[in-house]
mmCIF file of C-alpha atoms in Angstrom:
data_model
loop_
_atom_site.group_PDB
_atom_site.id
_atom_site.type_symbol
_atom_site.label_atom_id
_atom_site.label_comp_id
_atom_site.label_asym_id
_atom_site.label_seq_id
_atom_site.Cartn_x
_atom_site.Cartn_y
_atom_site.Cartn_z
ATOM 1 C CA MET A 1 122.863 112.012 117.009
ATOM 2 C CA ARG A 2 121.156 108.623 117.276
ATOM 3 C CA ARG A 3 117.665 108.229 118.583
ATOM 4 C CA SER A 4 116.585 105.423 120.848
ATOM 5 C CA SER A 5 114.154 102.842 119.505
ATOM 6 C CA GLU A 6 111.332 104.420 121.529
ATOM 7 C CA ASP A 7 112.193 107.903 120.258
ATOM 8 C CA THR A 8 112.299 106.678 116.656
ATOM 9 C CA LYS A 9 108.937 104.963 116.991
ATOM 10 C CA ALA A 10 107.438 108.071 118.608
ATOM 11 C CA ALA A 11 108.828 110.268 115.809
ATOM 12 C CA ILE A 12 107.320 107.964 113.190
ATOM 13 C CA LEU A 13 103.918 108.000 114.906
ATOM 14 C CA ALA A 14 103.944 111.778 115.257
ATOM 15 C CA ALA A 15 104.884 112.202 111.597
ATOM 16 C CA ALA A 16 102.247 109.661 110.548
ATOM 17 C CA ARG A 17 99.498 111.427 112.507
ATOM 18 C CA GLU A 18 100.370 114.740 110.899
ATOM 19 C CA ARG A 19 100.711 113.280 107.400
ATOM 20 C CA PHE A 20 97.461 111.278 107.627
ATOM 21 C CA ALA A 21 95.705 114.392 108.928
ATOM 22 C CA ALA A 22 97.085 116.579 106.129
ATOM 23 C CA ASP A 23 96.865 114.147 103.218
ATOM 24 C CA GLY A 24 94.394 111.472 104.278
ATOM 25 C CA TYR A 25 95.117 107.775 104.285
ATOM 26 C CA GLU A 26 95.195 107.174 100.540
ATOM 27 C CA ARG A 27 97.586 110.017 99.651
ATOM 28 C CA ALA A 28 99.925 109.692 102.623
ATOM 29 C CA THR A 29 102.997 107.647 101.724
ATOM 30 C CA ILE A 30 105.562 105.778 103.769
ATOM 31 C CA ARG A 31 108.274 107.844 102.069
ATOM 32 C CA ALA A 32 106.637 111.143 103.036
ATOM 33 C CA ILE A 33 106.115 109.988 106.614
ATOM 34 C CA ALA A 34 109.737 108.831 106.821
ATOM 35 C CA ALA A 35 110.948 112.163 105.439
ATOM 36 C CA ASP A 36 108.844 114.020 108.016
ATOM 37 C CA ALA A 37 110.387 111.871 110.766
ATOM 38 C CA ALA A 38 113.886 112.352 109.276
ATOM 39 C CA ILE A 39 114.487 108.617 108.911
ATOM 40 C CA ASP A 40 114.865 106.062 106.148
ATOM 41 C CA PRO A 41 111.558 104.572 104.896
ATOM 42 C CA SER A 42 112.821 101.087 105.743
ATOM 43 C CA MET A 43 112.686 102.070 109.424
ATOM 44 C CA VAL A 44 108.960 102.744 109.155
ATOM 45 C CA MET A 45 108.501 99.259 107.750
ATOM 46 C CA ARG A 46 110.784 97.785 110.410
ATOM 47 C CA TYR A 47 108.689 99.210 113.221
ATOM 48 C CA PHE A 48 105.212 98.884 111.718
ATOM 49 C CA GLY A 49 105.393 96.403 108.838
ATOM 50 C CA SER A 50 102.856 98.100 106.584
ATOM 51 C CA LYS A 51 101.018 101.322 105.966
ATOM 52 C CA GLU A 52 97.842 99.751 107.360
ATOM 53 C CA ARG A 53 99.518 98.790 110.636
ATOM 54 C CA LEU A 54 101.128 102.235 110.884
ATOM 55 C CA PHE A 55 97.729 103.830 110.384
ATOM 56 C CA ALA A 56 96.183 101.590 113.048
ATOM 57 C CA ALA A 57 98.918 102.577 115.505
ATOM 58 C CA ALA A 58 98.625 106.263 114.614
ATOM 59 C CA ALA A 59 94.835 106.120 114.964
ATOM 60 C CA ASP A 60 94.918 104.378 118.332
ATOM 61 C CA PHE A 61 93.476 106.895 120.715
ATOM 62 C CA ASP A 62 91.276 107.255 123.700
ATOM 63 C CA LEU A 63 87.834 108.802 123.257
ATOM 64 C CA ARG A 64 88.187 110.025 126.864
ATOM 65 C CA LEU A 65 84.552 109.262 127.537
ATOM 66 C CA PRO A 66 83.090 110.687 130.724
ATOM 67 C CA ASP A 67 82.056 108.437 133.595
ATOM 68 C CA LEU A 68 78.321 108.391 132.977
ATOM 69 C CA THR A 69 77.611 106.944 136.412
ATOM 70 C CA ALA A 70 78.611 110.339 137.830
ATOM 71 C CA ILE A 71 76.170 112.233 135.563
ATOM 72 C CA PRO A 72 72.524 112.895 136.488
ATOM 73 C CA ARG A 73 70.381 110.439 134.522
ATOM 74 C CA ASP A 74 68.459 113.203 132.727
ATOM 75 C CA ARG A 75 71.757 114.725 131.424
ATOM 76 C CA LEU A 76 73.302 111.594 129.886
ATOM 77 C CA GLY A 77 72.416 112.431 126.270
ATOM 78 C CA ALA A 78 73.513 116.055 126.501
ATOM 79 C CA THR A 79 76.756 115.057 128.216
ATOM 80 C CA LEU A 80 77.692 112.556 125.524
ATOM 81 C CA VAL A 81 76.787 114.811 122.600
ATOM 82 C CA ALA A 82 78.756 117.733 124.070
ATOM 83 C CA HIS A 83 81.684 115.426 124.774
ATOM 84 C CA PHE A 84 81.801 114.132 121.217
ATOM 85 C CA LEU A 85 81.629 117.651 119.780
ATOM 86 C CA GLU A 86 84.666 118.545 121.872
ATOM 87 C CA ARG A 87 86.530 115.402 120.770
ATOM 88 C CA TRP A 88 85.827 115.929 117.058
ATOM 89 C CA GLU A 89 86.972 119.529 117.262
ATOM 90 C CA ALA A 90 90.088 118.779 119.329
ATOM 91 C CA ASP A 91 91.538 115.761 117.543
ATOM 92 C CA GLU A 92 92.365 115.842 113.846
ATOM 93 C CA ALA A 93 93.334 112.151 114.001
ATOM 94 C CA LEU A 94 89.744 111.266 114.835
ATOM 95 C CA MET A 95 88.606 113.283 111.816
ATOM 96 C CA VAL A 96 91.099 111.523 109.550
ATOM 97 C CA LEU A 97 89.884 108.181 110.847
ATOM 98 C CA LEU A 98 86.267 109.128 110.090
ATOM 99 C CA ARG A 99 87.079 110.398 106.580
ATOM 100 C CA THR A 100 89.204 107.381 105.791
ATOM 101 C CA SER A 101 86.811 104.815 107.241
ATOM 102 C CA VAL A 102 84.261 105.611 104.547
ATOM 103 C CA THR A 103 86.519 104.186 101.809
ATOM 104 C CA ASN A 104 89.105 102.042 103.606
ATOM 105 C CA ALA A 105 88.305 98.743 105.327
ATOM 106 C CA GLU A 106 91.290 98.962 107.707
ATOM 107 C CA ALA A 107 90.213 102.413 108.901
ATOM 108 C CA ALA A 108 86.575 101.312 109.209
ATOM 109 C CA GLY A 109 87.691 98.367 111.313
ATOM 110 C CA ARG A 110 89.791 100.640 113.507
ATOM 111 C CA LEU A 111 86.836 102.972 114.059
ATOM 112 C CA ARG A 112 84.605 100.003 114.939
ATOM 113 C CA VAL A 113 87.129 98.703 117.467
ATOM 114 C CA ILE A 114 87.503 102.103 119.115
ATOM 115 C CA PHE A 115 83.768 102.750 119.370
ATOM 116 C CA ALA A 116 82.790 99.221 120.419
ATOM 117 C CA GLY A 117 85.619 98.906 122.910
ATOM 118 C CA GLN A 118 85.145 102.293 124.529
ATOM 119 C CA LEU A 119 81.535 103.376 124.008
ATOM 120 C CA GLY A 120 79.955 99.982 124.771
ATOM 121 C CA PRO A 121 81.279 99.699 128.317
ATOM 122 C CA THR A 122 80.595 103.389 128.970
ATOM 123 C CA VAL A 123 76.890 103.133 128.167
ATOM 124 C CA ALA A 124 76.415 99.770 129.900
ATOM 125 C CA ALA A 125 76.370 101.136 133.447
ATOM 126 C CA PRO A 126 73.660 103.817 133.172
ATOM 127 C CA ALA A 127 71.586 102.077 130.478
ATOM 128 C CA ALA A 128 68.100 100.928 131.337
ATOM 129 C CA GLY A 129 69.061 97.478 130.095
ATOM 130 C CA PRO A 130 72.801 96.765 130.386
ATOM 131 C CA ALA A 131 72.316 93.506 128.500
ATOM 132 C CA ASP A 132 71.753 95.489 125.297
ATOM 133 C CA ALA A 133 74.612 97.960 125.843
ATOM 134 C CA ALA A 134 76.211 97.079 122.492
ATOM 135 C CA ARG A 135 72.982 97.936 120.664
ATOM 136 C CA ARG A 136 72.594 101.166 122.610
ATOM 137 C CA ALA A 137 76.238 102.103 121.937
ATOM 138 C CA GLY A 138 75.701 101.398 118.238
ATOM 139 C CA LEU A 139 72.693 103.673 118.147
ATOM 140 C CA VAL A 140 74.590 106.434 119.975
ATOM 141 C CA ALA A 141 77.374 106.008 117.413
ATOM 142 C CA THR A 142 74.880 106.554 114.568
ATOM 143 C CA GLN A 143 74.119 109.983 115.969
ATOM 144 C CA VAL A 144 77.623 111.171 116.838
ATOM 145 C CA LEU A 145 79.292 109.715 113.738
ATOM 146 C CA GLY A 146 76.526 111.006 111.481
ATOM 147 C CA MET A 147 76.773 114.448 113.012
ATOM 148 C CA ALA A 148 80.560 114.463 112.663
ATOM 149 C CA LEU A 149 80.389 113.293 109.055
ATOM 150 C CA CYS A 150 77.871 115.999 108.126
ATOM 151 C CA ARG A 151 79.459 118.817 110.147
ATOM 152 C CA TYR A 152 83.192 118.204 109.760
ATOM 153 C CA VAL A 153 83.696 116.069 106.651
ATOM 154 C CA LEU A 154 80.839 116.892 104.260
ATOM 155 C CA CYS A 155 80.502 120.406 105.713
ATOM 156 C CA LEU A 156 76.743 120.592 105.118
ATOM 157 C CA PRO A 157 75.953 124.312 105.567
ATOM 158 C CA PRO A 158 72.902 123.964 107.841
ATOM 159 C CA VAL A 159 74.838 121.677 110.189
ATOM 160 C CA VAL A 160 78.074 123.686 110.042
ATOM 161 C CA GLU A 161 76.156 126.878 110.838
ATOM 162 C CA MET A 162 74.638 125.441 114.023
ATOM 163 C CA THR A 163 76.205 126.371 117.333
ATOM 164 C CA ARG A 164 77.410 123.640 119.633
ATOM 165 C CA ASP A 165 74.511 124.366 121.989
ATOM 166 C CA GLU A 166 72.031 123.958 119.134
ATOM 167 C CA ILE A 167 73.531 120.615 118.134
ATOM 168 C CA VAL A 168 73.393 119.410 121.727
ATOM 169 C CA ALA A 169 69.769 120.553 122.002
ATOM 170 C CA TRP A 170 68.788 118.696 118.813
ATOM 171 C CA LEU A 171 70.735 115.455 119.334
ATOM 172 C CA ALA A 172 70.676 115.039 123.108
ATOM 173 C CA PRO A 173 67.030 113.859 123.349
ATOM 174 C CA THR A 174 67.669 111.101 120.806
ATOM 175 C CA VAL A 175 70.886 109.972 122.484
ATOM 176 C CA GLN A 176 69.110 110.178 125.854
ATOM 177 C CA ARG A 177 66.403 107.861 124.562
ATOM 178 C CA TYR A 178 68.997 105.399 123.256
ATOM 179 C CA LEU A 179 70.621 105.312 126.674
ATOM 180 C CA THR A 180 67.593 105.161 128.951
ATOM 181 C CA ALA A 181 64.546 103.809 127.084
ATOM 182 C CA PRO A 182 63.359 100.430 128.334
ATOM 183 C CA SER A 183 64.456 97.470 126.196
#
């Protein structure tokens, strides 16, 4: 039975997400991804051109950031920290992207694009100084990416042992300050 072009591309992306999650970027191969998708490796190259472009497509996702304009101003930090904890725990692709971005320029670029393109506009509206939204978003990213790296990738025992509520309680005031402190 032949698959449509859209179905083939979707099968490749699904296989790539699973393979990158299981093996990481460096160890995942086009051949393994093609085998998982039950297609010839040349089809992966036909649709995506390279492993880097396949990874970028597989790692293209929405952070599903909350509308901060609908959140009480004094809850902005806690809302964002809790949201990111949920996202890190729910999406293995985001974890793979974080792990890979430490050693791979393509993955690091992808992570930058996702955070700048999604977090920047989200923090602009409620920020005390929308003109410096990119700086504020960058500072928020230091907290949520650092927490994710320590909790989910490096598995530092003190951080892993913390409950979600404890992490929110510790990080929320800092993120709150990044979002609302005068410029």
